[in-house]
mmCIF file of C-alpha atoms and ligand atoms in Angstrom:
data_model
loop_
_atom_site.group_PDB
_atom_site.id
_atom_site.type_symbol
_atom_site.label_atom_id
_atom_site.label_comp_id
_atom_site.label_asym_id
_atom_site.label_seq_id
_atom_site.Cartn_x
_atom_site.Cartn_y
_atom_site.Cartn_z
ATOM 1 C CA MET A 5 9.729 70.246 62.550
ATOM 2 C CA LEU A 6 9.184 74.187 61.105
ATOM 3 C CA LYS A 7 9.919 75.811 64.296
ATOM 4 C CA GLN A 8 12.577 73.006 64.732
ATOM 5 C CA ILE A 9 14.763 73.884 61.999
ATOM 6 C CA LEU A 10 13.754 77.445 63.041
ATOM 7 C CA LYS A 11 15.542 77.509 65.755
ATOM 8 C CA GLU A 12 18.176 75.478 64.326
ATOM 9 C CA LEU A 13 18.503 78.300 62.009
ATOM 10 C CA ALA A 14 18.198 82.291 64.794
ATOM 11 C CA PRO A 15 21.128 82.452 66.661
ATOM 12 C CA THR A 16 22.505 81.490 62.824
ATOM 13 C CA GLN A 17 20.436 84.647 61.183
ATOM 14 C CA THR A 18 20.447 82.437 58.276
ATOM 15 C CA THR A 19 16.764 83.276 56.028
ATOM 16 C CA LEU A 20 14.367 79.930 55.766
ATOM 17 C CA VAL A 21 13.246 79.581 52.597
ATOM 18 C CA ALA A 22 10.104 76.580 52.275
ATOM 19 C CA VAL A 23 10.664 74.709 48.910
ATOM 20 C CA SER A 24 6.777 74.064 48.554
ATOM 21 C CA LYS A 25 7.298 72.874 45.254
ATOM 22 C CA THR A 26 4.774 69.366 44.082
ATOM 23 C CA LYS A 27 3.558 70.014 47.728
ATOM 24 C CA PRO A 28 -0.132 70.878 47.721
ATOM 25 C CA VAL A 29 -1.351 74.955 48.347
ATOM 26 C CA SER A 30 -3.271 72.968 52.370
ATOM 27 C CA ARG A 31 0.074 72.488 53.585
ATOM 28 C CA ILE A 32 1.126 76.110 52.015
ATOM 29 C CA GLN A 33 -1.426 77.374 54.081
ATOM 30 C CA GLN A 34 -0.406 75.412 57.059
ATOM 31 C CA MET A 35 2.852 76.688 57.118
ATOM 32 C CA TYR A 36 1.828 80.123 56.113
ATOM 33 C CA GLU A 37 -0.487 79.917 60.002
ATOM 34 C CA GLU A 38 1.751 79.291 61.405
ATOM 35 C CA GLY A 39 4.129 81.979 60.461
ATOM 36 C CA GLN A 40 6.323 81.148 56.901
ATOM 37 C CA ARG A 41 6.435 84.042 54.985
ATOM 38 C CA ILE A 42 8.870 83.685 52.689
ATOM 39 C CA PHE A 43 7.953 80.078 50.057
ATOM 40 C CA GLY A 44 10.403 78.452 47.264
ATOM 41 C CA GLU A 45 9.072 76.627 43.809
ATOM 42 C CA ASN A 46 11.063 75.393 40.905
ATOM 43 C CA ARG A 47 8.645 75.393 37.792
ATOM 44 C CA VAL A 48 6.959 78.855 36.304
ATOM 45 C CA GLN A 49 3.377 76.458 36.192
ATOM 46 C CA GLU A 50 3.191 75.693 39.744
ATOM 47 C CA LEU A 51 3.852 79.272 41.472
ATOM 48 C CA VAL A 52 1.866 80.839 39.758
ATOM 49 C CA GLU A 53 -1.086 79.054 40.385
ATOM 50 C CA LYS A 54 -0.029 78.700 44.110
ATOM 51 C CA GLU A 55 1.076 82.092 43.716
ATOM 52 C CA ALA A 56 -3.164 83.147 43.004
ATOM 53 C CA VAL A 57 -4.660 81.697 45.282
ATOM 54 C CA LEU A 58 -2.587 81.895 48.079
ATOM 55 C CA PRO A 59 -2.497 84.859 50.900
ATOM 56 C CA LYS A 60 -0.898 88.064 48.753
ATOM 57 C CA ASP A 61 2.198 88.355 52.454
ATOM 58 C CA ILE A 62 4.381 85.524 51.185
ATOM 59 C CA GLU A 63 6.875 86.253 49.544
ATOM 60 C CA TRP A 64 8.489 83.740 46.652
ATOM 61 C CA HIS A 65 11.413 82.781 45.279
ATOM 62 C CA GLN A 66 12.018 80.696 42.085
ATOM 63 C CA ILE A 67 14.642 78.713 42.740
ATOM 64 C CA GLY A 68 14.813 76.907 40.207
ATOM 65 C CA HIS A 69 16.320 76.969 36.557
ATOM 66 C CA LEU A 70 14.032 79.698 34.797
ATOM 67 C CA GLN A 71 13.184 79.724 30.559
ATOM 68 C CA THR A 72 13.570 82.972 29.429
ATOM 69 C CA ASN A 73 9.805 82.832 28.687
ATOM 70 C CA LYS A 74 8.444 82.437 31.602
ATOM 71 C CA VAL A 75 9.736 85.101 33.211
ATOM 72 C CA LYS A 76 6.640 87.746 31.756
ATOM 73 C CA TYR A 77 4.620 84.925 34.196
ATOM 74 C CA ILE A 78 6.339 85.690 37.523
ATOM 75 C CA ALA A 79 7.706 89.154 37.406
ATOM 76 C CA PRO A 80 4.517 90.784 38.040
ATOM 77 C CA PHE A 81 5.207 89.142 41.724
ATOM 78 C CA VAL A 82 7.850 87.076 41.977
ATOM 79 C CA SER A 83 10.130 89.063 45.380
ATOM 80 C CA LEU A 84 13.693 86.636 44.938
ATOM 81 C CA ILE A 85 14.779 84.840 41.194
ATOM 82 C CA HIS A 86 18.295 82.761 42.753
ATOM 83 C CA ALA A 87 18.883 80.585 39.539
ATOM 84 C CA VAL A 88 20.263 83.350 37.624
ATOM 85 C CA ASP A 89 22.708 81.192 34.941
ATOM 86 C CA SER A 90 22.975 84.090 31.456
ATOM 87 C CA LEU A 91 23.304 87.510 30.699
ATOM 88 C CA LYS A 92 20.370 86.520 28.405
ATOM 89 C CA LEU A 93 17.902 85.914 31.616
ATOM 90 C CA LEU A 94 19.076 88.689 33.538
ATOM 91 C CA LYS A 95 17.768 90.797 30.788
ATOM 92 C CA GLU A 96 14.703 89.211 29.447
ATOM 93 C CA ILE A 97 14.230 89.722 33.909
ATOM 94 C CA ASN A 98 15.882 93.278 33.256
ATOM 95 C CA LYS A 99 12.784 93.832 30.730
ATOM 96 C CA GLN A 100 9.805 92.015 32.325
ATOM 97 C CA ALA A 101 10.268 93.736 35.707
ATOM 98 C CA ALA A 102 10.593 97.254 33.654
ATOM 99 C CA LYS A 103 7.105 96.629 32.031
ATOM 100 C CA ASN A 104 5.917 95.489 36.005
ATOM 101 C CA GLU A 105 7.711 98.899 36.863
ATOM 102 C CA ARG A 106 9.483 97.109 39.885
ATOM 103 C CA ILE A 107 13.245 96.007 40.555
ATOM 104 C CA ILE A 108 13.425 92.241 40.805
ATOM 105 C CA ASP A 109 16.193 90.824 42.815
ATOM 106 C CA CYS A 110 18.027 88.525 41.496
ATOM 107 C CA LEU A 111 20.190 85.904 43.468
ATOM 108 C CA LEU A 112 24.002 84.482 40.476
ATOM 109 C CA GLN A 113 23.952 81.211 40.360
ATOM 110 C CA PHE A 114 27.437 79.921 40.455
ATOM 111 C CA HIS A 115 28.656 76.104 39.043
ATOM 112 C CA ILE A 116 30.448 74.570 42.058
ATOM 113 C CA ALA A 117 29.719 70.822 42.107
ATOM 114 C CA GLU A 118 30.958 68.395 40.027
ATOM 115 C CA GLU A 119 28.132 67.410 38.390
ATOM 116 C CA SER A 120 28.400 68.605 34.267
ATOM 117 C CA SER A 121 24.397 68.801 35.150
ATOM 118 C CA LYS A 122 24.411 72.194 37.002
ATOM 119 C CA PHE A 123 23.502 74.907 35.566
ATOM 120 C CA GLY A 124 25.472 78.128 36.708
ATOM 121 C CA PHE A 125 27.980 79.998 35.625
ATOM 122 C CA ASP A 126 32.044 80.360 36.621
ATOM 123 C CA GLU A 127 33.294 82.892 37.784
ATOM 124 C CA ALA A 128 35.536 84.542 35.082
ATOM 125 C CA GLU A 129 32.253 84.562 32.316
ATOM 126 C CA MET A 130 30.863 86.310 35.567
ATOM 127 C CA LYS A 131 33.106 89.204 35.716
ATOM 128 C CA GLU A 132 32.920 89.415 32.086
ATOM 129 C CA VAL A 133 29.283 90.129 32.364
ATOM 130 C CA LEU A 134 29.532 92.582 35.853
ATOM 131 C CA ASN A 135 32.304 94.457 33.264
ATOM 132 C CA SER A 136 29.826 94.334 30.217
ATOM 133 C CA SER A 137 27.830 97.620 29.139
ATOM 134 C CA ASP A 138 24.812 95.630 28.761
ATOM 135 C CA PHE A 139 25.197 94.561 31.931
ATOM 136 C CA LYS A 140 25.443 98.579 33.745
ATOM 137 C CA ASN A 141 21.918 99.641 31.543
ATOM 138 C CA LEU A 142 19.689 96.432 33.365
ATOM 139 C CA ALA A 143 17.891 98.917 35.995
ATOM 140 C CA ASN A 144 15.393 97.292 37.096
ATOM 141 C CA ILE A 145 17.200 94.383 38.786
ATOM 142 C CA ARG A 146 19.309 94.324 41.545
ATOM 143 C CA ILE A 147 21.746 91.455 42.225
ATOM 144 C CA VAL A 148 22.119 90.988 46.198
ATOM 145 C CA GLY A 149 24.628 87.816 46.147
ATOM 146 C CA VAL A 150 25.153 83.890 44.822
ATOM 147 C CA MET A 151 23.201 81.074 44.725
ATOM 148 C CA GLY A 152 24.723 77.460 44.609
ATOM 149 C CA MET A 153 24.202 74.152 44.488
ATOM 150 C CA ALA A 154 26.897 71.313 45.773
ATOM 151 C CA THR A 155 27.289 68.186 44.332
ATOM 152 C CA PHE A 156 24.858 65.206 45.397
ATOM 153 C CA THR A 157 27.832 63.214 47.534
ATOM 154 C CA SER A 158 28.117 61.306 51.078
ATOM 155 C CA ASP A 159 31.443 62.881 51.226
ATOM 156 C CA GLU A 160 30.824 65.813 53.680
ATOM 157 C CA GLU A 161 34.336 66.809 52.962
ATOM 158 C CA GLN A 162 33.827 67.741 49.616
ATOM 159 C CA VAL A 163 30.371 69.504 49.410
ATOM 160 C CA ALA A 164 32.106 71.435 52.410
ATOM 161 C CA LEU A 165 34.627 72.654 50.212
ATOM 162 C CA GLU A 166 32.520 73.228 47.163
ATOM 163 C CA PHE A 167 30.424 75.975 50.039
ATOM 164 C CA ARG A 168 33.215 77.290 50.729
ATOM 165 C CA TYR A 169 34.119 78.157 46.927
ATOM 166 C CA LEU A 170 31.007 79.707 46.872
ATOM 167 C CA LYS A 171 32.149 81.883 49.637
ATOM 168 C CA ASP A 172 35.084 83.203 48.995
ATOM 169 C CA ILE A 173 33.510 83.916 44.768
ATOM 170 C CA PHE A 174 30.519 86.451 46.585
ATOM 171 C CA ASP A 175 33.353 87.892 48.854
ATOM 172 C CA ARG A 176 35.372 88.457 45.785
ATOM 173 C CA LEU A 177 32.449 89.979 43.990
ATOM 174 C CA LYS A 178 31.798 91.915 46.833
ATOM 175 C CA ASN A 179 35.379 93.391 46.929
ATOM 176 C CA SER A 180 35.107 93.936 42.969
ATOM 177 C CA PHE A 181 31.399 95.315 42.313
ATOM 178 C CA PHE A 182 29.696 95.151 44.963
ATOM 179 C CA SER A 183 31.522 97.448 48.207
ATOM 180 C CA SER A 184 29.361 99.673 47.711
ATOM 181 C CA GLN A 185 25.976 97.863 47.689
ATOM 182 C CA ASP A 186 24.496 96.671 51.571
ATOM 183 C CA SER A 187 21.913 94.701 49.831
ATOM 184 C CA PHE A 188 24.409 92.694 48.272
ATOM 185 C CA LYS A 189 24.711 89.940 51.003
ATOM 186 C CA GLU A 190 22.706 86.576 50.525
ATOM 187 C CA VAL A 191 24.719 83.195 50.004
ATOM 188 C CA SER A 192 22.102 81.336 49.253
ATOM 189 C CA MET A 193 23.499 77.085 49.434
ATOM 190 C CA GLY A 194 22.638 74.815 51.837
ATOM 191 C CA MET A 195 18.793 72.625 51.607
ATOM 192 C CA SER A 196 17.367 69.442 53.628
ATOM 193 C CA GLY A 197 20.254 66.859 53.236
ATOM 194 C CA ASP A 198 23.713 69.541 53.467
ATOM 195 C CA TYR A 199 22.285 73.005 55.744
ATOM 196 C CA GLN A 200 23.994 72.241 58.541
ATOM 197 C CA LEU A 201 27.030 72.413 56.577
ATOM 198 C CA ALA A 202 26.047 75.398 54.731
ATOM 199 C CA ILE A 203 25.787 77.007 57.020
ATOM 200 C CA ALA A 204 28.991 76.585 59.004
ATOM 201 C CA GLU A 205 30.590 78.013 55.308
ATOM 202 C CA GLY A 206 28.541 81.155 55.632
ATOM 203 C CA SER A 207 25.501 80.358 53.998
ATOM 204 C CA THR A 208 22.599 83.584 54.821
ATOM 205 C CA MET A 209 19.710 81.565 52.728
ATOM 206 C CA VAL A 210 18.981 77.596 53.106
ATOM 207 C CA ARG A 211 16.533 76.303 50.408
ATOM 208 C CA ILE A 212 14.634 73.413 52.884
ATOM 209 C CA GLY A 213 12.306 71.608 51.156
ATOM 210 C CA SER A 214 11.772 67.696 51.929
ATOM 211 C CA LEU A 215 12.764 68.337 55.549
ATOM 212 C CA LEU A 216 9.743 70.321 56.076
ATOM 213 C CA PHE A 217 7.046 68.802 54.324
ATOM 214 C CA GLY A 218 8.302 65.215 53.982
ATOM 215 C CA SER A 219 9.955 63.204 50.859
ATOM 216 C CA ARG A 220 8.462 64.621 47.049
HETATM 217 C C1 PLP B 317 14.226 71.124 45.215
HETATM 218 C C2 PLP B 317 15.275 72.407 46.039
HETATM 219 C C3 PLP B 317 15.336 72.756 46.847
HETATM 220 C C4 PLP B 317 15.176 71.632 48.333
HETATM 221 O O1 PLP B 317 15.616 70.232 48.007
HETATM 222 P P1 PLP B 317 15.973 69.119 49.978
HETATM 223 O O2 PLP B 317 16.337 68.345 48.934
HETATM 224 O O3 PLP B 317 13.720 68.877 49.281
HETATM 225 O O4 PLP B 317 15.562 70.322 50.607
HETATM 226 C C5 PLP B 317 16.705 73.722 47.199
HETATM 227 N N1 PLP B 317 17.488 74.489 46.538
HETATM 228 C C6 PLP B 317 16.776 74.203 45.024
HETATM 229 C C7 PLP B 317 17.461 74.330 43.664
HETATM 230 C C8 PLP B 317 15.827 72.812 44.637
HETATM 231 O O5 PLP B 317 15.181 72.908 43.424
#
């Protein structure tokens, strides 16, 4: 399955994050041996335990909601945090990154779905954060793009519209705040059920779990 998906992604230059949550390290090791290097987890404890025993050249992405008090556990090694949804969290990531003498890459999560349960900023809140002096003083984080999750529905048109909306937000932020920053380039959207729609709408990074590893 990995080979098939990579083949499908290749012409679009989309990055694959293999979402390995709940799956044993043996399965991750297996996929590592097939060449995959980027893995995503959503629970901090699980991520820390897996990182400790798996090869050191894996790039670990924290993809799910992250609690402020857990940042310290992943700060030494995490390569990208996808779901940053508050200034408070950004400040904590900055603090822990500084302690580890690192700069940690982050994606800003936007609320694009209909469900009220999904986390994320709206555009107005985000602009306020980006314009604040608090934000401008954060020297140990680097914002490299945006992330979002579409509504869980079989209505493909709705999902496509939500992804398009996230891509539009990305374009506006790029123009207004990050035009001189080449590293601001990622649009993390698309999972097993909707990654093709996401790619059609401009995704640069898909987070695929069950399609690769089987259902959880
Ligand atoms: C679990 C998860 C995924 C992967 O979901 P699948 O449907 O298994 O591909 C992607 N993104 C986030 C944030 C997740 O928590």
